[in-house]
Amino acid sequence: MRGMTTAHTPPSPLSVVVLAAGKGTRMRSDLPKVLQPLAGKPLLGHVLDTVQQLAAERAVVVAGFGAQRVQEAFAHQPHQQTLRFALQEPQLGTGHAVQQALPDLPETGVCLVLYGDVPLAPAASLLPLVAEAQTGALALLTVELPDPTGYGRILRNADGAVQGIVEHKDASPAQRAVRECNTGILCAPVAHLRRWLGQLRNDNAQGEYYLTDVVALAVADGVPVRAATVPDADDVLGVNDRGQLAHLERVVQLRAARRLLDAGVTLADPARLDVRGTLHCGRDVFIDVGCVFEGEVHLADGARVGPYAVLRDVRVGADTVVHPFCHLDGAGIGAGAIIGPFARLRPTTALADGVHIGNFVEVKNGTLGQGAKANHLSYVGDATVGARVNIGAGTIVANYDGANKHRTVIEDDAHTGSNSVLVAPITVGAGATIGAGSTVTKNAPAGKLTVARAKAVTLEGWTRPVKKK
Ligand code: UD1
Ligand code: CA
């Protein structure tokens, strides 16, 4: 590394400014652009996650359009003893935006500027910029783009030294032919930045105070300007419209798929997988097409997930099979279980090993013991179900009296007949059987048959009506 940084003089402190005040007009949305979700997380959330990896002493988010919503969205994040919000109102450009953060920055050290709409810039590409700035330079991150339309272009002299940045709208045809683009990300000593920002003018195509103009000011000051080019352009693509957001979504999803494949997961099609959170997989997991994983999902060794399942905050035990079209939310599922097709598990459901949940069965806030089965057309709400219980087709646990919810207990080895209604709060004793079609409103004793329905009668002498001519 260059120069002054030695073991005895620690590198000057790092502050980060994240620009997030723009409206994002081209998104055509009421939601501030930096809150638009990418892989289930706001764009700004991706940037703040990266900020966390940089061990910055201070991070300032410059908010403007929808500032309150932006601030609220990150009020309860762990990020954040170091995080502050500055208000930019009105929004007069990226240089003006950084200026609004200056009062919150320490006098010394270096400042890294990130853009809230450039979500994927990795810490590994940012740290070298910080190191350059710590030697006194202005460090820029640039990218070669096949289609640079809309981006600021890097201007170099005959020796290849950076002279400035020209915005697309201000650029001449010759300048527009330049493919080396400004990512927007730069790092400089705070003291320099303060001085340059004070000299910005807005006599340009957009009538804005461009942050990019600090480059020419640095050159005029004789401050060294260093430009590092990112190898993977996807890392620094900005989101200005829905098309770019959709493109980045695929980038993120394909990267997630690639990581899963590398970890030994079988994906029926890496292009048809959506992870909007964190997916943890054991060995020999199989995931079919069209599945969506949200929040924290754990799939243990040998788990298989059929096509078009949505799993959110779920733990799936080893060798459990989730058949197609299941919606599983906030549930824990044991090993060797069979779920679906068309099953719905709602939050705080816990299924023990070997449980079978079949088609059109909904379980809410219930526990099913080892080997219990509910294979067809049932609602099991607020119930504690023992081991080896068989919930017959069409059984409904009626947990709601119109005002309050009540709990039902179904003890080990009980069977409920088809189309029975268990009106909570009741207990069905161990080994009890409920006759088909029963509406049970009191406890059913263990080991016995309880039937609560009218007896079948046969009317002698009845004849079927005959159709009139
Ligand atoms: C900017 C750069 C351009 C670069 C491109 C990369 C400038 C002048 N241009 O252009 O060189 O190639 O990013 O993606 O910097 N913002 C504010 N306050 C404002 C204006 C913008 O906070 O007054 C924020 C926006 O919310 C956004 C970021 O700054 O997060 C960039 O603004 P945007 O208008 O998207 O700039 P670009 O035209 O993309
Ligand atoms: Ca942009």
Coordinates of C-alpha atoms in Angstrom, one line a residue, residues 224-468:
P224 CA -4.4 12.8 -7.4
V225 CA -7.4 11.1 -8.9
R226 CA -7.4 7.3 -9.0
A227 CA -10.0 5.3 -10.9
A228 CA -10.6 1.6 -10.3
T229 CA -12.7 -0.3 -12.7
V230 CA -15.0 -3.0 -11.4
P231 CA -14.7 -6.4 -13.2
D232 CA -18.4 -7.3 -13.0
A233 CA -20.7 -4.5 -14.3
D234 CA -23.7 -6.1 -12.6
D235 CA -22.1 -5.1 -9.2
V236 CA -22.6 -1.4 -9.9
L237 CA -25.7 -1.1 -12.1
G238 CA -28.1 1.6 -10.9
V239 CA -31.8 1.3 -10.7
N240 CA -33.6 4.1 -12.5
D241 CA -36.6 2.2 -13.9
R242 CA -38.5 -1.0 -13.5
G243 CA -36.6 -2.7 -16.3
Q244 CA -33.3 -2.1 -14.5
L245 CA -34.9 -3.3 -11.2
A246 CA -36.1 -6.5 -12.9
H247 CA -32.7 -7.1 -14.5
L248 CA -31.0 -6.7 -11.1
E249 CA -33.5 -9.0 -9.5
R250 CA -32.5 -11.8 -12.0
V251 CA -28.8 -11.0 -11.3
V252 CA -29.4 -11.5 -7.5
Q253 CA -31.5 -14.6 -8.0
L254 CA -29.0 -16.2 -10.3
R255 CA -26.2 -15.5 -7.9
A256 CA -28.3 -17.1 -5.1
A257 CA -29.0 -20.1 -7.3
R258 CA -25.3 -20.4 -8.1
R259 CA -24.3 -20.4 -4.4
L260 CA -26.9 -23.1 -3.7
L261 CA -25.6 -25.3 -6.6
D262 CA -22.1 -24.8 -5.4
A263 CA -23.2 -25.9 -1.9
G264 CA -24.6 -29.1 -3.4
V265 CA -28.3 -28.3 -3.7
T266 CA -30.1 -29.7 -6.8
L267 CA -32.2 -27.0 -8.5
A268 CA -34.5 -28.3 -11.2
D269 CA -33.9 -24.9 -13.0
P270 CA -31.6 -22.3 -11.5
A271 CA -33.4 -19.6 -13.5
R272 CA -36.7 -20.5 -11.8
L273 CA -36.0 -19.9 -8.2
D274 CA -36.6 -16.9 -6.0
V275 CA -34.9 -16.4 -2.6
R276 CA -36.2 -13.3 -0.8
G277 CA -34.3 -13.8 2.4
T278 CA -31.9 -16.5 3.4
L279 CA -32.2 -20.1 2.4
H280 CA -30.1 -22.6 4.4
C281 CA -29.8 -26.1 2.9
G282 CA -28.3 -29.3 4.1
R283 CA -26.9 -32.1 1.9
D284 CA -28.8 -33.5 -1.1
V285 CA -31.7 -31.1 -1.0
F286 CA -33.8 -30.9 -4.1
I287 CA -35.8 -27.9 -5.1
D288 CA -38.2 -28.0 -8.1
V289 CA -39.2 -25.1 -10.3
G290 CA -41.0 -22.0 -9.3
C291 CA -40.5 -22.0 -5.6
V292 CA -40.3 -18.8 -3.5
F293 CA -38.4 -18.7 -0.3
E294 CA -38.9 -15.7 2.0
G295 CA -37.4 -14.8 5.4
E296 CA -35.3 -17.5 7.0
V297 CA -35.9 -20.9 5.5
H298 CA -34.0 -24.1 6.6
L299 CA -34.2 -27.3 4.5
A300 CA -32.4 -30.2 6.3
D301 CA -30.5 -33.0 4.6
G302 CA -32.5 -34.8 1.9
A303 CA -35.5 -32.5 2.0
R304 CA -37.4 -32.2 -1.3
V305 CA -39.6 -29.3 -2.3
G306 CA -42.0 -29.8 -5.2
P307 CA -42.8 -27.2 -7.8
Y308 CA -44.5 -23.8 -7.0
A309 CA -44.2 -23.9 -3.3
V310 CA -43.9 -20.8 -1.2
L311 CA -42.0 -21.2 2.1
R312 CA -41.6 -18.3 4.5
D313 CA -39.8 -18.6 7.8
V314 CA -40.0 -22.3 7.8
R315 CA -37.9 -25.2 9.0
V316 CA -38.2 -28.4 7.1
G317 CA -36.7 -31.6 8.6
A318 CA -34.5 -34.2 7.0
D319 CA -36.0 -36.2 4.2
T320 CA -39.3 -34.4 4.4
V321 CA -41.1 -34.0 1.1
V322 CA -43.1 -30.9 0.3
H323 CA -45.4 -31.7 -2.6
P324 CA -46.4 -29.1 -5.3
F325 CA -48.3 -25.9 -4.6
C326 CA -47.9 -25.6 -0.8
H327 CA -47.9 -22.4 1.2
L328 CA -45.9 -22.8 4.4
D329 CA -45.5 -19.8 6.6
G330 CA -43.9 -19.7 10.1
A331 CA -44.0 -23.5 10.6
G332 CA -41.5 -26.0 11.9
I333 CA -41.7 -29.4 10.3
G334 CA -40.0 -32.5 11.5
A335 CA -38.1 -35.2 9.7
G336 CA -39.6 -37.7 7.3
A337 CA -42.9 -35.7 7.0
I338 CA -45.0 -35.5 3.9
I339 CA -46.7 -32.1 3.2
G340 CA -49.2 -31.3 0.4
P341 CA -49.9 -31.0 -2.4
F342 CA -52.0 -27.9 -1.8
A343 CA -51.3 -27.7 2.0
R344 CA -51.3 -24.5 4.0
L345 CA -49.3 -24.1 7.2
R346 CA -49.8 -20.9 9.1
P347 CA -47.5 -19.3 11.8
T348 CA -46.7 -21.2 15.0
T349 CA -47.4 -24.6 13.6
A350 CA -45.1 -27.3 14.7
L351 CA -45.3 -30.7 13.1
A352 CA -43.3 -33.6 14.6
D353 CA -41.4 -36.3 12.6
G354 CA -43.4 -38.4 10.2
V355 CA -46.5 -36.2 10.1
H356 CA -48.6 -36.3 6.9
I357 CA -50.5 -33.2 5.8
G358 CA -52.4 -33.7 2.7
N359 CA -54.3 -31.7 0.1
F360 CA -56.4 -28.7 1.2
V361 CA -55.4 -29.0 4.8
E362 CA -54.8 -25.9 6.8
V363 CA -53.0 -25.9 10.1
K364 CA -52.8 -22.8 12.2
N365 CA -51.1 -22.4 15.6
G366 CA -51.2 -26.1 16.1
T367 CA -48.9 -29.0 17.0
L368 CA -49.2 -32.4 15.5
G369 CA -47.3 -35.3 17.3
Q370 CA -45.2 -37.9 15.7
G371 CA -46.8 -39.8 12.9
A372 CA -50.1 -37.8 13.1
K373 CA -52.0 -37.5 9.8
A374 CA -54.5 -35.0 8.3
N375 CA -54.6 -36.1 4.7
H376 CA -57.6 -34.4 3.2
L377 CA -59.7 -31.2 3.4
S378 CA -59.3 -30.2 7.0
Y379 CA -58.9 -27.2 9.2
V380 CA -56.8 -27.7 12.3
G381 CA -56.7 -24.4 14.2
D382 CA -55.4 -23.8 17.8
A383 CA -55.1 -27.5 18.4
T384 CA -52.7 -29.8 20.2
V385 CA -52.8 -33.1 18.4
G386 CA -51.0 -36.1 19.8
A387 CA -48.9 -38.8 18.2
R388 CA -50.4 -41.2 15.6
V389 CA -53.7 -39.3 15.6
N390 CA -55.7 -39.6 12.4
I391 CA -57.7 -36.5 11.4
G392 CA -60.4 -37.8 9.0
A393 CA -61.2 -36.1 5.8
G394 CA -63.2 -32.9 6.2
T395 CA -62.6 -32.7 10.0
I396 CA -62.9 -29.1 11.2
V397 CA -61.5 -27.9 14.5
A398 CA -63.9 -25.0 15.2
N399 CA -61.7 -22.8 17.2
Y400 CA -63.6 -19.5 17.1
D401 CA -66.8 -18.7 18.9
G402 CA -67.3 -15.4 17.1
A403 CA -65.4 -13.5 19.7
N404 CA -62.6 -15.6 21.1
K405 CA -60.4 -18.4 20.0
H406 CA -60.2 -21.6 22.1
R407 CA -57.9 -24.6 22.1
T408 CA -58.7 -28.2 21.3
V409 CA -56.7 -31.1 22.5
I410 CA -56.7 -34.4 20.6
E411 CA -54.7 -37.0 22.5
D412 CA -52.5 -39.8 21.1
D413 CA -54.0 -42.4 18.8
A414 CA -57.4 -40.7 18.5
H415 CA -59.2 -40.9 15.2
T416 CA -61.7 -38.3 14.0
G417 CA -64.3 -39.4 11.5
S418 CA -64.9 -37.8 8.2
N419 CA -66.7 -34.5 8.2
S420 CA -66.6 -34.1 12.0
V421 CA -66.6 -30.8 13.7
L422 CA -64.8 -30.4 17.0
V423 CA -66.1 -27.3 18.8
A424 CA -63.4 -25.9 21.0
P425 CA -62.6 -26.0 23.8
I426 CA -62.7 -29.7 24.1
T427 CA -60.5 -32.7 24.6
V428 CA -60.6 -35.8 22.6
G429 CA -59.1 -38.5 24.8
A430 CA -56.3 -40.9 23.9
G431 CA -57.4 -43.6 21.5
A432 CA -60.9 -42.1 21.2
T433 CA -62.8 -42.3 18.0
I434 CA -65.2 -39.7 16.7
G435 CA -68.0 -41.0 14.4
A436 CA -68.2 -39.5 10.9
G437 CA -70.4 -36.5 10.6
S438 CA -70.4 -35.7 14.3
T439 CA -70.5 -32.2 15.8
V440 CA -68.8 -32.6 19.1
T441 CA -69.2 -30.0 21.8
K442 CA -68.0 -31.8 24.9
N443 CA -65.0 -33.9 25.8
A444 CA -64.8 -37.3 24.1
P445 CA -63.6 -39.9 26.6
A446 CA -60.5 -41.9 25.9
G447 CA -60.7 -45.2 24.1
K448 CA -64.4 -44.9 23.3
L449 CA -66.6 -44.1 20.2
T450 CA -68.3 -40.8 20.4
V451 CA -71.0 -40.1 17.9
A452 CA -73.0 -36.8 17.8
R453 CA -75.4 -37.0 14.8
A454 CA -78.9 -38.0 14.1
K455 CA -79.3 -41.8 13.6
A456 CA -79.9 -42.9 10.0
V457 CA -83.6 -44.0 9.5
T458 CA -85.1 -45.8 6.6
L459 CA -88.8 -45.0 5.7
E460 CA -90.8 -48.0 4.7
G461 CA -93.3 -47.5 1.9
W462 CA -91.6 -44.4 0.5
T463 CA -91.6 -44.0 -3.2
R464 CA -89.6 -41.8 -5.4
P465 CA -91.7 -39.0 -7.0
V466 CA -92.4 -39.4 -10.7
K467 CA -91.9 -36.6 -13.1
K468 CA -95.1 -35.1 -14.4

